[in-house]
Amino acid sequence: MPSAWRCWCRATGRPAPTWGSSPSSTCISTTCCRTAWAHPSRAGFDVMKHLPLVLARLMFAVSVAATVGLPDHPAWAHAFLDRASPPVGSQVAASPPSLSLRYSEPVEPLFSTVQVTNDKGERVDDGKPVPKDDDRVLEVKLKPLPPGAYHVEWHVTSVDTHKTEGHFTFTVQP
């Protein structure tokens, strides 16, 4: 073939056999790009040379799409304690009638426990927590509390069946 145009096989990087001798010739190689598109001065597109760049761009595009598409609240997270009444680490002037715990997502009261104990390790709550106001709040009634430090330990199961636990203290002042 006297022509300067050849089909360059993308798989091997070598000239591939073609039907004809013009730039529009069709390649007959099964491992080629199937069209005569490159001049001998351009040996074709080297896939392996550019693969890391292509993969990096693809990973970046997927991560941007995932970040933009996700909600800005922890939809798949665990139920963590948002706030408590009496507050975590607080000193209250009088004995509170109940302890209220608000979580970051809905919880299942049947599979959740809250225990309030005094300095001696004796329970001062009345037992099972009950939902209050909405499905993110649990409340447990307390016995009259004399002055001292009280330890709260909680174990909850969120509605998506994830389990979390935690503890904190509060103090009733004399």
mmCIF file of C-alpha atoms in Angstrom:
data_model
loop_
_atom_site.group_PDB
_atom_site.id
_atom_site.type_symbol
_atom_site.label_atom_id
_atom_site.label_comp_id
_atom_site.label_asym_id
_atom_site.label_seq_id
_atom_site.Cartn_x
_atom_site.Cartn_y
_atom_site.Cartn_z
ATOM 1 C CA MET A 1 0.000 0.000 0.000
ATOM 2 C CA PRO A 2 1.603 3.259 -1.047
ATOM 3 C CA SER A 3 -0.647 5.405 1.176
ATOM 4 C CA ALA A 4 0.552 7.040 4.419
ATOM 5 C CA TRP A 5 -2.760 6.309 6.168
ATOM 6 C CA ARG A 6 -3.095 3.097 8.134
ATOM 7 C CA CYS A 7 -5.404 1.761 10.775
ATOM 8 C CA TRP A 8 -3.629 1.550 14.098
ATOM 9 C CA CYS A 9 -4.888 -1.180 16.358
ATOM 10 C CA ARG A 10 -5.823 0.164 19.796
ATOM 11 C CA ALA A 11 -5.111 -3.151 21.456
ATOM 12 C CA THR A 12 -1.625 -3.745 20.085
ATOM 13 C CA GLY A 13 -0.511 -0.276 18.965
ATOM 14 C CA ARG A 14 0.614 -1.704 15.615
ATOM 15 C CA PRO A 15 -0.726 -1.198 12.105
ATOM 16 C CA ALA A 16 -3.744 -3.351 11.391
ATOM 17 C CA PRO A 17 -4.821 -4.775 8.023
ATOM 18 C CA THR A 18 -7.479 -2.706 6.221
ATOM 19 C CA TRP A 19 -9.764 -2.918 3.203
ATOM 20 C CA GLY A 20 -8.353 -0.252 0.939
ATOM 21 C CA SER A 21 -5.768 2.459 1.299
ATOM 22 C CA SER A 22 -7.677 5.639 2.172
ATOM 23 C CA PRO A 23 -8.362 7.327 5.541
ATOM 24 C CA SER A 24 -11.920 6.034 5.377
ATOM 25 C CA SER A 25 -10.865 2.408 5.029
ATOM 26 C CA THR A 26 -12.464 -0.059 7.387
ATOM 27 C CA CYS A 27 -10.217 -2.138 9.586
ATOM 28 C CA ILE A 28 -10.588 -5.909 9.341
ATOM 29 C CA SER A 29 -8.849 -6.662 12.621
ATOM 30 C CA THR A 30 -11.090 -7.950 15.415
ATOM 31 C CA THR A 31 -8.982 -6.268 18.113
ATOM 32 C CA CYS A 32 -8.927 -2.833 16.508
ATOM 33 C CA CYS A 33 -11.008 0.301 16.635
ATOM 34 C CA ARG A 34 -12.747 -0.923 13.451
ATOM 35 C CA THR A 35 -12.024 2.273 11.452
ATOM 36 C CA ALA A 36 -8.916 3.728 9.900
ATOM 37 C CA TRP A 37 -8.632 6.904 11.950
ATOM 38 C CA ALA A 38 -4.987 7.520 12.741
ATOM 39 C CA HIS A 39 -1.991 8.716 10.796
ATOM 40 C CA PRO A 40 1.296 6.840 11.341
ATOM 41 C CA SER A 41 2.615 9.877 13.203
ATOM 42 C CA ARG A 42 -0.111 9.246 15.818
ATOM 43 C CA ALA A 43 0.167 5.693 16.969
ATOM 44 C CA GLY A 44 -3.376 5.748 18.315
ATOM 45 C CA PHE A 45 -4.884 6.259 21.737
ATOM 46 C CA ASP A 46 -2.982 4.243 24.330
ATOM 47 C CA VAL A 47 -5.655 3.091 26.753
ATOM 48 C CA MET A 48 -3.256 1.843 29.405
ATOM 49 C CA LYS A 49 -1.334 5.113 29.378
ATOM 50 C CA HIS A 50 -4.480 7.152 30.060
ATOM 51 C CA LEU A 51 -6.353 4.649 32.256
ATOM 52 C CA PRO A 52 -5.284 6.165 35.620
ATOM 53 C CA LEU A 53 -6.445 9.620 34.515
ATOM 54 C CA VAL A 54 -9.751 8.272 33.210
ATOM 55 C CA LEU A 55 -10.357 6.326 36.444
ATOM 56 C CA ALA A 56 -9.444 9.328 38.600
ATOM 57 C CA ARG A 57 -11.900 11.527 36.712
ATOM 58 C CA LEU A 58 -14.593 8.872 36.977
ATOM 59 C CA MET A 59 -14.049 8.461 40.736
ATOM 60 C CA PHE A 60 -14.175 12.232 41.204
ATOM 61 C CA ALA A 61 -17.436 12.488 39.252
ATOM 62 C CA VAL A 62 -19.018 9.655 41.261
ATOM 63 C CA SER A 63 -17.928 11.160 44.595
ATOM 64 C CA VAL A 64 -19.293 14.592 43.649
ATOM 65 C CA ALA A 65 -22.582 13.055 42.531
ATOM 66 C CA ALA A 66 -22.851 11.041 45.755
ATOM 67 C CA THR A 67 -22.044 14.047 47.946
ATOM 68 C CA VAL A 68 -24.528 16.309 46.196
ATOM 69 C CA GLY A 69 -27.211 13.630 46.155
ATOM 70 C CA LEU A 70 -27.041 12.722 49.855
ATOM 71 C CA PRO A 71 -29.304 14.442 52.367
ATOM 72 C CA ASP A 72 -27.628 16.658 54.947
ATOM 73 C CA HIS A 73 -28.967 14.705 57.912
ATOM 74 C CA PRO A 74 -27.677 11.319 59.088
ATOM 75 C CA ALA A 75 -30.359 9.199 57.434
ATOM 76 C CA TRP A 76 -28.357 6.017 57.758
ATOM 77 C CA ALA A 77 -26.685 6.878 61.051
ATOM 78 C CA HIS A 78 -27.315 5.564 64.533
ATOM 79 C CA ALA A 79 -29.578 7.203 67.095
ATOM 80 C CA PHE A 80 -27.352 9.422 69.223
ATOM 81 C CA LEU A 81 -28.399 11.465 72.225
ATOM 82 C CA ASP A 82 -29.232 15.029 71.134
ATOM 83 C CA ARG A 83 -30.219 16.430 74.513
ATOM 84 C CA ALA A 84 -31.422 15.400 77.923
ATOM 85 C CA SER A 85 -33.540 16.910 80.658
ATOM 86 C CA PRO A 86 -31.928 17.321 83.166
ATOM 87 C CA PRO A 87 -29.013 18.199 80.877
ATOM 88 C CA VAL A 88 -25.854 16.109 80.643
ATOM 89 C CA GLY A 89 -23.427 17.018 83.436
ATOM 90 C CA SER A 90 -25.812 19.559 84.949
ATOM 91 C CA GLN A 91 -26.485 20.510 88.558
ATOM 92 C CA VAL A 92 -30.188 20.892 89.291
ATOM 93 C CA ALA A 93 -31.621 22.658 92.335
ATOM 94 C CA ALA A 94 -34.476 20.214 92.962
ATOM 95 C CA SER A 95 -35.306 16.589 92.280
ATOM 96 C CA PRO A 96 -36.692 16.260 88.720
ATOM 97 C CA PRO A 97 -39.912 14.198 88.429
ATOM 98 C CA SER A 98 -38.681 12.503 85.245
ATOM 99 C CA LEU A 99 -35.741 12.121 82.895
ATOM 100 C CA SER A 100 -36.312 12.935 79.224
ATOM 101 C CA LEU A 101 -33.890 11.893 76.459
ATOM 102 C CA ARG A 102 -34.109 13.172 72.868
ATOM 103 C CA TYR A 103 -32.269 11.244 70.134
ATOM 104 C CA SER A 104 -31.053 12.169 66.655
ATOM 105 C CA GLU A 105 -33.486 9.766 64.993
ATOM 106 C CA PRO A 106 -36.603 7.759 65.937
ATOM 107 C CA VAL A 107 -36.113 4.966 68.474
ATOM 108 C CA GLU A 108 -38.040 1.808 69.373
ATOM 109 C CA PRO A 109 -39.185 2.073 73.024
ATOM 110 C CA LEU A 110 -39.788 -1.690 73.285
ATOM 111 C CA PHE A 111 -36.123 -2.416 72.561
ATOM 112 C CA SER A 112 -34.644 0.484 74.545
ATOM 113 C CA THR A 113 -33.623 0.798 78.190
ATOM 114 C CA VAL A 114 -32.782 3.728 80.455
ATOM 115 C CA GLN A 115 -31.428 3.227 83.971
ATOM 116 C CA VAL A 116 -30.801 5.945 86.526
ATOM 117 C CA THR A 117 -28.733 4.972 89.571
ATOM 118 C CA ASN A 118 -27.452 6.816 92.637
ATOM 119 C CA ASP A 119 -23.922 6.812 94.120
ATOM 120 C CA LYS A 120 -24.569 3.406 95.716
ATOM 121 C CA GLY A 121 -25.660 1.835 92.404
ATOM 122 C CA GLU A 122 -29.342 1.624 93.404
ATOM 123 C CA ARG A 123 -31.918 2.296 90.705
ATOM 124 C CA VAL A 124 -33.977 5.444 91.209
ATOM 125 C CA ASP A 125 -36.128 5.208 88.060
ATOM 126 C CA ASP A 126 -39.453 3.399 87.776
ATOM 127 C CA GLY A 127 -38.465 1.020 84.973
ATOM 128 C CA LYS A 128 -39.300 1.020 81.292
ATOM 129 C CA PRO A 129 -38.934 4.263 79.296
ATOM 130 C CA VAL A 130 -42.022 5.493 77.446
ATOM 131 C CA PRO A 131 -42.197 7.602 74.275
ATOM 132 C CA LYS A 132 -43.055 11.263 74.802
ATOM 133 C CA ASP A 133 -44.179 13.879 72.239
ATOM 134 C CA ASP A 134 -42.602 12.130 69.240
ATOM 135 C CA ASP A 135 -40.739 8.946 68.396
ATOM 136 C CA ARG A 136 -37.344 10.542 69.121
ATOM 137 C CA VAL A 137 -38.004 11.210 72.820
ATOM 138 C CA LEU A 138 -37.998 8.690 75.674
ATOM 139 C CA GLU A 139 -39.051 9.548 79.205
ATOM 140 C CA VAL A 140 -38.584 7.625 82.435
ATOM 141 C CA LYS A 141 -40.211 8.599 85.744
ATOM 142 C CA LEU A 142 -37.899 9.163 88.719
ATOM 143 C CA LYS A 143 -38.396 8.562 92.418
ATOM 144 C CA PRO A 144 -37.833 11.623 94.642
ATOM 145 C CA LEU A 145 -34.073 12.183 94.538
ATOM 146 C CA PRO A 146 -32.092 13.329 97.565
ATOM 147 C CA PRO A 147 -29.052 15.558 96.925
ATOM 148 C CA GLY A 148 -26.195 13.714 95.227
ATOM 149 C CA ALA A 149 -24.792 12.519 91.912
ATOM 150 C CA TYR A 150 -26.837 10.305 89.575
ATOM 151 C CA HIS A 151 -25.636 8.137 86.724
ATOM 152 C CA VAL A 152 -27.787 7.644 83.599
ATOM 153 C CA GLU A 153 -27.096 4.689 81.303
ATOM 154 C CA TRP A 154 -29.084 4.241 78.092
ATOM 155 C CA HIS A 155 -29.287 1.588 75.382
ATOM 156 C CA VAL A 156 -31.540 2.307 72.405
ATOM 157 C CA THR A 157 -32.472 0.647 69.147
ATOM 158 C CA SER A 158 -33.391 3.020 66.351
ATOM 159 C CA VAL A 159 -36.218 2.276 63.938
ATOM 160 C CA ASP A 160 -33.620 1.159 61.371
ATOM 161 C CA THR A 161 -32.487 -1.493 63.959
ATOM 162 C CA HIS A 162 -29.118 0.104 64.773
ATOM 163 C CA LYS A 163 -28.188 -0.116 68.457
ATOM 164 C CA THR A 164 -26.365 2.600 70.378
ATOM 165 C CA GLU A 165 -25.616 3.231 74.013
ATOM 166 C CA GLY A 166 -24.217 5.904 76.252
ATOM 167 C CA HIS A 167 -24.088 7.309 79.748
ATOM 168 C CA PHE A 168 -23.839 10.602 81.581
ATOM 169 C CA THR A 169 -24.277 12.066 85.058
ATOM 170 C CA PHE A 170 -26.197 14.881 86.648
ATOM 171 C CA THR A 171 -26.255 16.189 90.211
ATOM 172 C CA VAL A 172 -29.066 17.242 92.528
ATOM 173 C CA GLN A 173 -27.783 20.074 94.711
ATOM 174 C CA PRO A 174 -28.505 20.195 98.461
#
